[in-house]
């Protein structure tokens, strides 16, 4: 049985950076907590909790210590509220997300109606929206893009993990909504690299294993992409691997979302390699 890892998989730069910053802060303050899960991976959140980095849902749950802003970022009101409470703020917003937030802020300041292309409910989009002025609108699909009314100045930014192809399609619709349109392509490479590498690998193997949180949007998207090419399982840990899946399978591809830690990938890889023996005994 041949087990092949995708060329790009697992933690992206922004996630690695956020976890490193959080770990450096652990133990330096009486209470250290991330505002929301630092990444969409329950195993990683549990590990950080064991290291003393707690998770809170709102600033109402903290009165002293350090609050860590995760890679998805937050709006300006959170910084103000944290400052008013006398908290230390450790800003682990990914620099790519920060760039999207500041692009939206600057466009709004220049009088543009800001369109954010992305998933309305995603925390990163919510954070960009908070910086984008009172007229900002989130557009998720072609239908919503068509409904935008003509405005004198239209500025467009994107969720960093949005599909480049879909972004282009939506911009083509938005182009007719103003004579003065400014498009800032705030998409980051990490997602696309992982998606392309996963699709390439899925076209060569009999089965793909996609590792990552069931609550991780980018992992779910990887699983969707792979399932179009071959038999695909989305798992969170090696414990979910089932010997039945491996019968008559020669080549297995492994990929993982941008929020999946290396140790989970290693465990799955090793168990797959050993599955060869398990299948023969079965
Ligand atoms: S996917 Fe890109 S923008 Fe998002 S956290 Fe990772 S590096 Fe930053």
PDB file of C-alpha atoms and ligand atoms in Angstrom:
ATOM      1  CA  UNK A   1       0.000   0.000   0.000  1.00  0.00           C
ATOM      2  CA  UNK A   2       1.370   3.346  -1.051  1.00  0.00           C
ATOM      3  CA  UNK A   3       0.585   6.381   1.136  1.00  0.00           C
ATOM      4  CA  UNK A   4       1.307   9.767  -0.446  1.00  0.00           C
ATOM      5  CA  UNK A   5       1.145  13.146   1.280  1.00  0.00           C
ATOM      6  CA  UNK A   6      -0.120  16.160  -0.694  1.00  0.00           C
ATOM      7  CA  UNK A   7       2.593  18.645  -1.677  1.00  0.00           C
ATOM      8  CA  UNK A   8       0.941  21.349   0.463  1.00  0.00           C
ATOM      9  CA  UNK A   9      -1.056  20.358   3.535  1.00  0.00           C
ATOM     10  CA  UNK A  10      -1.718  21.319   7.134  1.00  0.00           C
ATOM     11  CA  UNK A  11      -0.974  24.530   9.012  1.00  0.00           C
ATOM     12  CA  UNK A  12      -0.687  27.691   6.961  1.00  0.00           C
ATOM     13  CA  UNK A  13       1.622  30.564   7.878  1.00  0.00           C
ATOM     14  CA  UNK A  14      -1.092  32.534   9.724  1.00  0.00           C
ATOM     15  CA  UNK A  15      -2.128  29.606  11.904  1.00  0.00           C
ATOM     16  CA  UNK A  16       1.480  28.633  12.748  1.00  0.00           C
ATOM     17  CA  UNK A  17       2.184  32.220  13.725  1.00  0.00           C
ATOM     18  CA  UNK A  18      -0.940  32.513  15.927  1.00  0.00           C
ATOM     19  CA  UNK A  19      -0.133  29.293  17.808  1.00  0.00           C
ATOM     20  CA  UNK A  20       3.508  30.301  18.281  1.00  0.00           C
ATOM     21  CA  UNK A  21       2.491  33.713  19.675  1.00  0.00           C
ATOM     22  CA  UNK A  22      -0.070  32.106  22.003  1.00  0.00           C
ATOM     23  CA  UNK A  23       2.451  29.563  23.322  1.00  0.00           C
ATOM     24  CA  UNK A  24       5.039  32.276  23.950  1.00  0.00           C
ATOM     25  CA  UNK A  25       2.481  34.133  26.085  1.00  0.00           C
ATOM     26  CA  UNK A  26       1.391  31.104  28.151  1.00  0.00           C
ATOM     27  CA  UNK A  27       2.548  31.418  31.753  1.00  0.00           C
ATOM     28  CA  UNK A  28       3.575  35.073  31.333  1.00  0.00           C
ATOM     29  CA  UNK A  29       0.261  36.389  32.674  1.00  0.00           C
ATOM     30  CA  UNK A  30      -2.181  35.330  35.409  1.00  0.00           C
ATOM     31  CA  UNK A  31      -4.794  34.409  32.800  1.00  0.00           C
ATOM     32  CA  UNK A  32      -4.268  33.894  29.068  1.00  0.00           C
ATOM     33  CA  UNK A  33      -7.184  33.187  26.753  1.00  0.00           C
ATOM     34  CA  UNK A  34      -8.018  33.240  23.068  1.00  0.00           C
ATOM     35  CA  UNK A  35     -11.189  35.019  21.987  1.00  0.00           C
ATOM     36  CA  UNK A  36     -12.926  32.132  20.229  1.00  0.00           C
ATOM     37  CA  UNK A  37     -11.086  28.920  19.264  1.00  0.00           C
ATOM     38  CA  UNK A  38      -7.598  29.822  18.006  1.00  0.00           C
ATOM     39  CA  UNK A  39      -8.208  27.505  15.049  1.00  0.00           C
ATOM     40  CA  UNK A  40     -11.084  25.285  13.968  1.00  0.00           C
ATOM     41  CA  UNK A  41      -9.502  22.137  15.328  1.00  0.00           C
ATOM     42  CA  UNK A  42     -10.837  20.685  18.604  1.00  0.00           C
ATOM     43  CA  UNK A  43      -7.702  18.569  19.275  1.00  0.00           C
ATOM     44  CA  UNK A  44      -5.399  21.600  19.013  1.00  0.00           C
ATOM     45  CA  UNK A  45      -7.717  23.721  21.188  1.00  0.00           C
ATOM     46  CA  UNK A  46      -7.680  20.942  23.836  1.00  0.00           C
ATOM     47  CA  UNK A  47      -3.876  20.742  23.718  1.00  0.00           C
ATOM     48  CA  UNK A  48      -3.495  24.504  24.193  1.00  0.00           C
ATOM     49  CA  UNK A  49      -5.990  24.367  27.066  1.00  0.00           C
ATOM     50  CA  UNK A  50      -3.734  21.792  28.762  1.00  0.00           C
ATOM     51  CA  UNK A  51      -0.817  24.202  28.266  1.00  0.00           C
ATOM     52  CA  UNK A  52      -2.731  26.965  30.091  1.00  0.00           C
ATOM     53  CA  UNK A  53      -4.176  28.817  27.095  1.00  0.00           C
ATOM     54  CA  UNK A  54      -7.913  28.974  27.748  1.00  0.00           C
ATOM     55  CA  UNK A  55     -10.714  29.848  25.358  1.00  0.00           C
ATOM     56  CA  UNK A  56     -13.410  32.456  25.963  1.00  0.00           C
ATOM     57  CA  UNK A  57     -16.384  33.329  23.767  1.00  0.00           C
ATOM     58  CA  UNK A  58     -16.748  36.997  24.753  1.00  0.00           C
ATOM     59  CA  UNK A  59     -14.774  39.660  26.612  1.00  0.00           C
ATOM     60  CA  UNK A  60     -17.401  39.501  29.385  1.00  0.00           C
ATOM     61  CA  UNK A  61     -15.648  36.307  30.525  1.00  0.00           C
ATOM     62  CA  UNK A  62     -12.306  38.013  31.276  1.00  0.00           C
ATOM     63  CA  UNK A  63     -11.444  40.815  33.706  1.00  0.00           C
ATOM     64  CA  UNK A  64      -7.658  40.544  33.871  1.00  0.00           C
ATOM     65  CA  UNK A  65      -4.787  39.007  31.956  1.00  0.00           C
ATOM     66  CA  UNK A  66      -4.154  38.612  28.235  1.00  0.00           C
ATOM     67  CA  UNK A  67      -6.675  38.174  25.477  1.00  0.00           C
ATOM     68  CA  UNK A  68      -5.328  36.686  22.251  1.00  0.00           C
ATOM     69  CA  UNK A  69      -6.910  37.760  18.983  1.00  0.00           C
ATOM     70  CA  UNK A  70      -6.887  34.725  16.680  1.00  0.00           C
ATOM     71  CA  UNK A  71      -5.774  34.672  13.043  1.00  0.00           C
ATOM     72  CA  UNK A  72      -9.318  35.504  11.775  1.00  0.00           C
ATOM     73  CA  UNK A  73      -9.076  38.930  13.425  1.00  0.00           C
ATOM     74  CA  UNK A  74     -11.754  41.082  15.064  1.00  0.00           C
ATOM     75  CA  UNK A  75     -13.392  44.459  14.561  1.00  0.00           C
ATOM     76  CA  UNK A  76     -12.238  47.761  16.140  1.00  0.00           C
ATOM     77  CA  UNK A  77     -14.790  47.594  18.977  1.00  0.00           C
ATOM     78  CA  UNK A  78     -13.121  44.530  20.478  1.00  0.00           C
ATOM     79  CA  UNK A  79      -9.774  46.362  20.764  1.00  0.00           C
ATOM     80  CA  UNK A  80     -11.558  49.326  22.390  1.00  0.00           C
ATOM     81  CA  UNK A  81     -13.449  47.115  24.823  1.00  0.00           C
ATOM     82  CA  UNK A  82     -10.312  45.145  25.774  1.00  0.00           C
ATOM     83  CA  UNK A  83      -8.409  48.376  26.343  1.00  0.00           C
ATOM     84  CA  UNK A  84     -11.237  49.799  28.477  1.00  0.00           C
ATOM     85  CA  UNK A  85     -11.079  46.651  30.637  1.00  0.00           C
ATOM     86  CA  UNK A  86      -7.317  47.059  31.091  1.00  0.00           C
ATOM     87  CA  UNK A  87      -6.520  43.785  29.328  1.00  0.00           C
ATOM     88  CA  UNK A  88      -3.275  43.024  27.524  1.00  0.00           C
ATOM     89  CA  UNK A  89      -4.080  42.362  23.872  1.00  0.00           C
ATOM     90  CA  UNK A  90      -1.921  39.905  21.950  1.00  0.00           C
ATOM     91  CA  UNK A  91      -2.870  40.422  18.327  1.00  0.00           C
ATOM     92  CA  UNK A  92      -2.335  37.195  16.363  1.00  0.00           C
ATOM     93  CA  UNK A  93      -4.467  38.343  13.414  1.00  0.00           C
ATOM     94  CA  UNK A  94      -2.888  36.879  10.276  1.00  0.00           C
ATOM     95  CA  UNK A  95      -1.091  39.679   8.366  1.00  0.00           C
ATOM     96  CA  UNK A  96      -3.071  38.732   5.224  1.00  0.00           C
ATOM     97  CA  UNK A  97      -6.349  39.190   7.117  1.00  0.00           C
ATOM     98  CA  UNK A  98      -5.060  42.448   8.578  1.00  0.00           C
ATOM     99  CA  UNK A  99      -4.360  43.633   5.039  1.00  0.00           C
ATOM    100  CA  UNK A 100      -7.955  42.810   3.987  1.00  0.00           C
ATOM    101  CA  UNK A 101      -9.310  44.640   7.060  1.00  0.00           C
ATOM    102  CA  UNK A 102      -7.188  47.732   6.407  1.00  0.00           C
ATOM    103  CA  UNK A 103      -8.029  47.693   2.685  1.00  0.00           C
ATOM    104  CA  UNK A 104     -11.731  47.720   3.587  1.00  0.00           C
ATOM    105  CA  UNK A 105     -11.190  50.488   6.133  1.00  0.00           C
ATOM    106  CA  UNK A 106      -9.270  52.666   3.650  1.00  0.00           C
ATOM    107  CA  UNK A 107     -11.820  52.135   0.881  1.00  0.00           C
ATOM    108  CA  UNK A 108     -14.621  53.194   3.234  1.00  0.00           C
ATOM    109  CA  UNK A 109     -12.610  56.271   4.300  1.00  0.00           C
ATOM    110  CA  UNK A 110     -12.194  57.195   0.600  1.00  0.00           C
ATOM    111  CA  UNK A 111     -15.975  57.098   0.146  1.00  0.00           C
ATOM    112  CA  UNK A 112     -16.343  53.693  -1.519  1.00  0.00           C
ATOM    113  CA  UNK A 113     -19.243  51.396  -0.686  1.00  0.00           C
ATOM    114  CA  UNK A 114     -17.308  48.287   0.337  1.00  0.00           C
ATOM    115  CA  UNK A 115     -18.317  44.861  -0.942  1.00  0.00           C
ATOM    116  CA  UNK A 116     -16.753  41.920   0.878  1.00  0.00           C
ATOM    117  CA  UNK A 117     -16.849  38.769  -1.205  1.00  0.00           C
ATOM    118  CA  UNK A 118     -16.977  35.832   1.194  1.00  0.00           C
ATOM    119  CA  UNK A 119     -19.043  33.696   3.541  1.00  0.00           C
ATOM    120  CA  UNK A 120     -21.218  35.943   5.701  1.00  0.00           C
ATOM    121  CA  UNK A 121     -20.994  33.749   8.801  1.00  0.00           C
ATOM    122  CA  UNK A 122     -17.220  33.194   8.673  1.00  0.00           C
ATOM    123  CA  UNK A 123     -15.431  34.951  11.584  1.00  0.00           C
ATOM    124  CA  UNK A 124     -12.856  36.476   9.242  1.00  0.00           C
ATOM    125  CA  UNK A 125     -15.566  38.037   7.046  1.00  0.00           C
ATOM    126  CA  UNK A 126     -17.318  39.340  10.150  1.00  0.00           C
ATOM    127  CA  UNK A 127     -14.048  40.961  11.244  1.00  0.00           C
ATOM    128  CA  UNK A 128     -13.445  42.604   7.831  1.00  0.00           C
ATOM    129  CA  UNK A 129     -17.065  43.805   7.823  1.00  0.00           C
ATOM    130  CA  UNK A 130     -16.509  45.593  11.140  1.00  0.00           C
ATOM    131  CA  UNK A 131     -13.715  47.674   9.553  1.00  0.00           C
ATOM    132  CA  UNK A 132     -15.542  48.335   6.280  1.00  0.00           C
ATOM    133  CA  UNK A 133     -17.781  51.280   7.178  1.00  0.00           C
ATOM    134  CA  UNK A 134     -21.517  51.523   7.682  1.00  0.00           C
ATOM    135  CA  UNK A 135     -22.461  50.871   4.031  1.00  0.00           C
ATOM    136  CA  UNK A 136     -20.507  47.619   3.674  1.00  0.00           C
ATOM    137  CA  UNK A 137     -22.223  44.603   2.118  1.00  0.00           C
ATOM    138  CA  UNK A 138     -21.178  40.945   2.122  1.00  0.00           C
ATOM    139  CA  UNK A 139     -21.722  39.108  -1.167  1.00  0.00           C
ATOM    140  CA  UNK A 140     -21.632  35.314  -1.136  1.00  0.00           C
ATOM    141  CA  UNK A 141     -22.892  34.335  -4.580  1.00  0.00           C
ATOM    142  CA  UNK A 142     -23.906  35.516  -8.047  1.00  0.00           C
ATOM    143  CA  UNK A 143     -27.515  36.119  -7.035  1.00  0.00           C
ATOM    144  CA  UNK A 144     -26.449  38.506  -4.263  1.00  0.00           C
ATOM    145  CA  UNK A 145     -23.963  40.244  -6.590  1.00  0.00           C
ATOM    146  CA  UNK A 146     -26.735  40.892  -9.131  1.00  0.00           C
ATOM    147  CA  UNK A 147     -28.892  42.509  -6.427  1.00  0.00           C
ATOM    148  CA  UNK A 148     -26.301  45.226  -5.654  1.00  0.00           C
ATOM    149  CA  UNK A 149     -27.602  48.651  -6.710  1.00  0.00           C
ATOM    150  CA  UNK A 150     -25.577  51.134  -8.769  1.00  0.00           C
ATOM    151  CA  UNK A 151     -23.349  53.366  -6.587  1.00  0.00           C
ATOM    152  CA  UNK A 152     -20.895  56.153  -7.557  1.00  0.00           C
ATOM    153  CA  UNK A 153     -17.897  54.427  -5.913  1.00  0.00           C
ATOM    154  CA  UNK A 154     -17.638  50.692  -5.315  1.00  0.00           C
ATOM    155  CA  UNK A 155     -14.722  49.000  -3.537  1.00  0.00           C
ATOM    156  CA  UNK A 156     -14.289  45.219  -3.479  1.00  0.00           C
ATOM    157  CA  UNK A 157     -12.229  43.035  -1.139  1.00  0.00           C
ATOM    158  CA  UNK A 158     -12.305  39.276  -0.548  1.00  0.00           C
ATOM    159  CA  UNK A 159     -12.253  36.786   2.292  1.00  0.00           C
ATOM    160  CA  UNK A 160      -8.629  35.600   2.219  1.00  0.00           C
ATOM    161  CA  UNK A 161      -9.654  31.958   1.729  1.00  0.00           C
ATOM    162  CA  UNK A 162     -12.198  32.603  -1.035  1.00  0.00           C
ATOM    163  CA  UNK A 163     -11.921  30.726  -4.335  1.00  0.00           C
ATOM    164  CA  UNK A 164     -10.057  32.814  -6.930  1.00  0.00           C
ATOM    165  CA  UNK A 165     -12.294  31.534  -9.744  1.00  0.00           C
ATOM    166  CA  UNK A 166     -15.516  32.394  -7.907  1.00  0.00           C
ATOM    167  CA  UNK A 167     -14.089  35.789  -6.963  1.00  0.00           C
ATOM    168  CA  UNK A 168     -13.471  36.582 -10.643  1.00  0.00           C
ATOM    169  CA  UNK A 169     -17.009  35.519 -11.572  1.00  0.00           C
ATOM    170  CA  UNK A 170     -18.539  37.758  -8.908  1.00  0.00           C
ATOM    171  CA  UNK A 171     -16.318  40.725  -9.822  1.00  0.00           C
ATOM    172  CA  UNK A 172     -17.496  40.406 -13.431  1.00  0.00           C
ATOM    173  CA  UNK A 173     -21.063  40.963 -12.227  1.00  0.00           C
ATOM    174  CA  UNK A 174     -20.092  43.797  -9.864  1.00  0.00           C
ATOM    175  CA  UNK A 175     -18.190  45.654 -12.580  1.00  0.00           C
ATOM    176  CA  UNK A 176     -21.533  46.942 -13.948  1.00  0.00           C
ATOM    177  CA  UNK A 177     -22.571  48.361 -10.578  1.00  0.00           C
ATOM    178  CA  UNK A 178     -20.404  51.488 -10.711  1.00  0.00           C
ATOM    179  CA  UNK A 179     -18.314  53.621 -13.059  1.00  0.00           C
ATOM    180  CA  UNK A 180     -15.687  53.935 -10.354  1.00  0.00           C
ATOM    181  CA  UNK A 181     -14.803  50.493  -9.068  1.00  0.00           C
ATOM    182  CA  UNK A 182     -11.680  49.483  -7.169  1.00  0.00           C
ATOM    183  CA  UNK A 183     -10.990  45.761  -6.733  1.00  0.00           C
ATOM    184  CA  UNK A 184      -8.416  44.623  -4.183  1.00  0.00           C
ATOM    185  CA  UNK A 185      -7.660  40.926  -4.493  1.00  0.00           C
ATOM    186  CA  UNK A 186      -7.034  40.127  -0.843  1.00  0.00           C
ATOM    187  CA  UNK A 187      -6.957  36.354  -1.377  1.00  0.00           C
ATOM    188  CA  UNK A 188      -4.079  34.410   0.199  1.00  0.00           C
ATOM    189  CA  UNK A 189      -2.159  31.637  -1.613  1.00  0.00           C
ATOM    190  CA  UNK A 190      -2.266  29.048   1.180  1.00  0.00           C
ATOM    191  CA  UNK A 191      -5.798  27.851   0.517  1.00  0.00           C
ATOM    192  CA  UNK A 192      -5.373  27.647  -3.229  1.00  0.00           C
ATOM    193  CA  UNK A 193      -2.064  25.771  -2.917  1.00  0.00           C
ATOM    194  CA  UNK A 194      -3.703  23.209  -0.627  1.00  0.00           C
ATOM    195  CA  UNK A 195      -6.746  22.848  -2.880  1.00  0.00           C
ATOM    196  CA  UNK A 196      -4.671  22.420  -6.047  1.00  0.00           C
ATOM    197  CA  UNK A 197      -2.299  19.922  -4.392  1.00  0.00           C
ATOM    198  CA  UNK A 198      -5.258  17.928  -3.001  1.00  0.00           C
ATOM    199  CA  UNK A 199      -7.062  17.841  -6.368  1.00  0.00           C
ATOM    200  CA  UNK A 200      -3.847  16.780  -8.184  1.00  0.00           C
ATOM    201  CA  UNK A 201      -3.219  13.985  -5.701  1.00  0.00           C
ATOM    202  CA  UNK A 202      -6.866  12.848  -5.689  1.00  0.00           C
ATOM    203  CA  UNK A 203      -6.681  12.329  -9.453  1.00  0.00           C
ATOM    204  CA  UNK A 204      -3.797   9.829  -9.001  1.00  0.00           C
ATOM    205  CA  UNK A 205      -4.914   7.700  -6.034  1.00  0.00           C
ATOM    206  CA  UNK A 206      -7.674   5.198  -5.174  1.00  0.00           C
ATOM    207  CA  UNK A 207      -8.678   6.880  -1.933  1.00  0.00           C
ATOM    208  CA  UNK A 208      -8.132  10.244  -0.240  1.00  0.00           C
ATOM    209  CA  UNK A 209      -8.048  10.891   3.491  1.00  0.00           C
ATOM    210  CA  UNK A 210      -8.741  14.514   4.391  1.00  0.00           C
ATOM    211  CA  UNK A 211      -7.746  15.341   7.959  1.00  0.00           C
ATOM    212  CA  UNK A 212      -9.168  18.264   9.902  1.00  0.00           C
ATOM    213  CA  UNK A 213     -11.933  19.579  12.129  1.00  0.00           C
ATOM    214  CA  UNK A 214     -15.475  18.851  10.990  1.00  0.00           C
ATOM    215  CA  UNK A 215     -16.086  22.533  11.859  1.00  0.00           C
ATOM    216  CA  UNK A 216     -13.254  23.700   9.579  1.00  0.00           C
ATOM    217  CA  UNK A 217     -14.599  25.278   6.383  1.00  0.00           C
ATOM    218  CA  UNK A 218     -11.326  24.908   4.471  1.00  0.00           C
ATOM    219  CA  UNK A 219     -10.999  21.197   5.395  1.00  0.00           C
ATOM    220  CA  UNK A 220     -14.580  20.538   4.305  1.00  0.00           C
ATOM    221  CA  UNK A 221     -13.844  22.262   0.994  1.00  0.00           C
ATOM    222  CA  UNK A 222     -10.780  20.033   0.498  1.00  0.00           C
ATOM    223  CA  UNK A 223     -12.933  16.952   1.144  1.00  0.00           C
ATOM    224  CA  UNK A 224     -15.545  18.172  -1.379  1.00  0.00           C
ATOM    225  CA  UNK A 225     -12.873  18.731  -4.025  1.00  0.00           C
ATOM    226  CA  UNK A 226     -11.291  15.305  -3.483  1.00  0.00           C
ATOM    227  CA  UNK A 227     -14.638  13.489  -3.469  1.00  0.00           C
ATOM    228  CA  UNK A 228     -15.166  14.650  -7.066  1.00  0.00           C
ATOM    229  CA  UNK A 229     -12.074  12.642  -8.078  1.00  0.00           C
ATOM    230  CA  UNK A 230     -12.046   9.515  -5.893  1.00  0.00           C
ATOM    231  CA  UNK A 231     -13.348   7.787  -2.774  1.00  0.00           C
ATOM    232  CA  UNK A 232     -12.791  10.298   0.062  1.00  0.00           C
ATOM    233  CA  UNK A 233     -13.070  10.225   3.850  1.00  0.00           C
ATOM    234  CA  UNK A 234     -12.993  13.349   6.036  1.00  0.00           C
ATOM    235  CA  UNK A 235     -11.578  12.416   9.439  1.00  0.00           C
ATOM    236  CA  UNK A 236     -10.434  14.348  12.496  1.00  0.00           C
ATOM    237  CA  UNK A 237      -8.059  11.771  13.984  1.00  0.00           C
ATOM    238  CA  UNK A 238      -6.407   8.422  13.199  1.00  0.00           C
ATOM    239  CA  UNK A 239      -8.896   6.691  15.538  1.00  0.00           C
ATOM    240  CA  UNK A 240     -11.587   7.077  12.880  1.00  0.00           C
ATOM    241  CA  UNK A 241      -9.687   4.990  10.306  1.00  0.00           C
ATOM    242  CA  UNK A 242     -11.564   1.791   9.509  1.00  0.00           C
ATOM    243  CA  UNK A 243      -9.722  -1.289   8.181  1.00  0.00           C
ATOM    244  CA  UNK A 244     -12.678  -1.965   5.844  1.00  0.00           C
ATOM    245  CA  UNK A 245     -11.857   1.186   3.869  1.00  0.00           C
ATOM    246  CA  UNK A 246      -8.474  -0.218   2.818  1.00  0.00           C
ATOM    247  CA  UNK A 247      -9.536  -3.403   1.000  1.00  0.00           C
ATOM    248  CA  UNK A 248      -8.477  -3.416  -2.655  1.00  0.00           C
ATOM    249  CA  UNK A 249      -6.881   0.008  -2.209  1.00  0.00           C
ATOM    250  CA  UNK A 250      -3.364   0.378  -3.615  1.00  0.00           C
ATOM    251  CA  UNK A 251      -2.698   4.083  -3.424  1.00  0.00           C
ATOM    252  CA  UNK A 252      -3.867   6.421  -0.652  1.00  0.00           C
ATOM    253  CA  UNK A 253      -3.535  10.184  -0.729  1.00  0.00           C
ATOM    254  CA  UNK A 254      -3.446  12.252   2.460  1.00  0.00           C
ATOM    255  CA  UNK A 255      -4.177  15.933   2.811  1.00  0.00           C
ATOM    256  CA  UNK A 256      -5.138  18.205   5.697  1.00  0.00           C
ATOM    257  CA  UNK A 257      -6.781  21.578   6.223  1.00  0.00           C
ATOM    258  CA  UNK A 258      -4.865  24.724   7.155  1.00  0.00           C
ATOM    259  CA  UNK A 259      -5.914  24.250  10.792  1.00  0.00           C
ATOM    260  CA  UNK A 260      -4.718  20.637  11.169  1.00  0.00           C
ATOM    261  CA  UNK A 261      -1.619  20.144  13.357  1.00  0.00           C
ATOM    262  CA  UNK A 262       1.343  18.084  12.092  1.00  0.00           C
ATOM    263  CA  UNK A 263       1.039  15.485  14.837  1.00  0.00           C
ATOM    264  CA  UNK A 264      -2.479  14.493  13.665  1.00  0.00           C
ATOM    265  CA  UNK A 265      -1.198  14.138  10.089  1.00  0.00           C
ATOM    266  CA  UNK A 266       1.733  11.981  11.289  1.00  0.00           C
ATOM    267  CA  UNK A 267      -0.603   9.696  13.281  1.00  0.00           C
ATOM    268  CA  UNK A 268      -2.851   9.123  10.263  1.00  0.00           C
ATOM    269  CA  UNK A 269       0.127   8.554   7.960  1.00  0.00           C
ATOM    270  CA  UNK A 270       1.688   5.979  10.317  1.00  0.00           C
ATOM    271  CA  UNK A 271      -1.605   4.156  10.906  1.00  0.00           C
ATOM    272  CA  UNK A 272      -2.234   3.967   7.149  1.00  0.00           C
ATOM    273  CA  UNK A 273       1.210   2.444   6.613  1.00  0.00           C
ATOM    274  CA  UNK A 274       0.439  -0.158   9.294  1.00  0.00           C
ATOM    275  CA  UNK A 275      -3.016  -0.799   7.833  1.00  0.00           C
ATOM    276  CA  UNK A 276      -1.294  -3.006   5.267  1.00  0.00           C
ATOM    277  CA  UNK A 277      -0.584  -5.566   7.993  1.00  0.00           C
ATOM    278  CA  UNK A 278      -4.016  -5.138   9.630  1.00  0.00           C
ATOM    279  CA  UNK A 279      -5.779  -5.762   6.298  1.00  0.00           C
ATOM    280  CA  UNK A 280      -3.840  -8.980   5.682  1.00  0.00           C
ATOM    281  CA  UNK A 281      -4.824 -10.374   9.100  1.00  0.00           C
ATOM    282  CA  UNK A 282      -8.438  -9.224   8.712  1.00  0.00           C
TER     283      UNK A 282
HETATM  284  S1  LIG B   1      -5.233  30.849   5.140  1.00  0.00           S
HETATM  285 FE1  LIG B   1      -3.912  32.576   4.554  1.00  0.00          FE
HETATM  286  S2  LIG B   1      -4.963  34.359   5.378  1.00  0.00           S
HETATM  287 FE2  LIG B   1      -5.849  32.617   6.411  1.00  0.00          FE
HETATM  288  S3  LIG B   1      -4.638  32.423   8.282  1.00  0.00           S
HETATM  289 FE3  LIG B   1      -3.687  31.109   6.740  1.00  0.00          FE
HETATM  290  S4  LIG B   1      -2.068  32.368   5.815  1.00  0.00           S
HETATM  291 FE4  LIG B   1      -3.481  33.737   6.893  1.00  0.00          FE
END
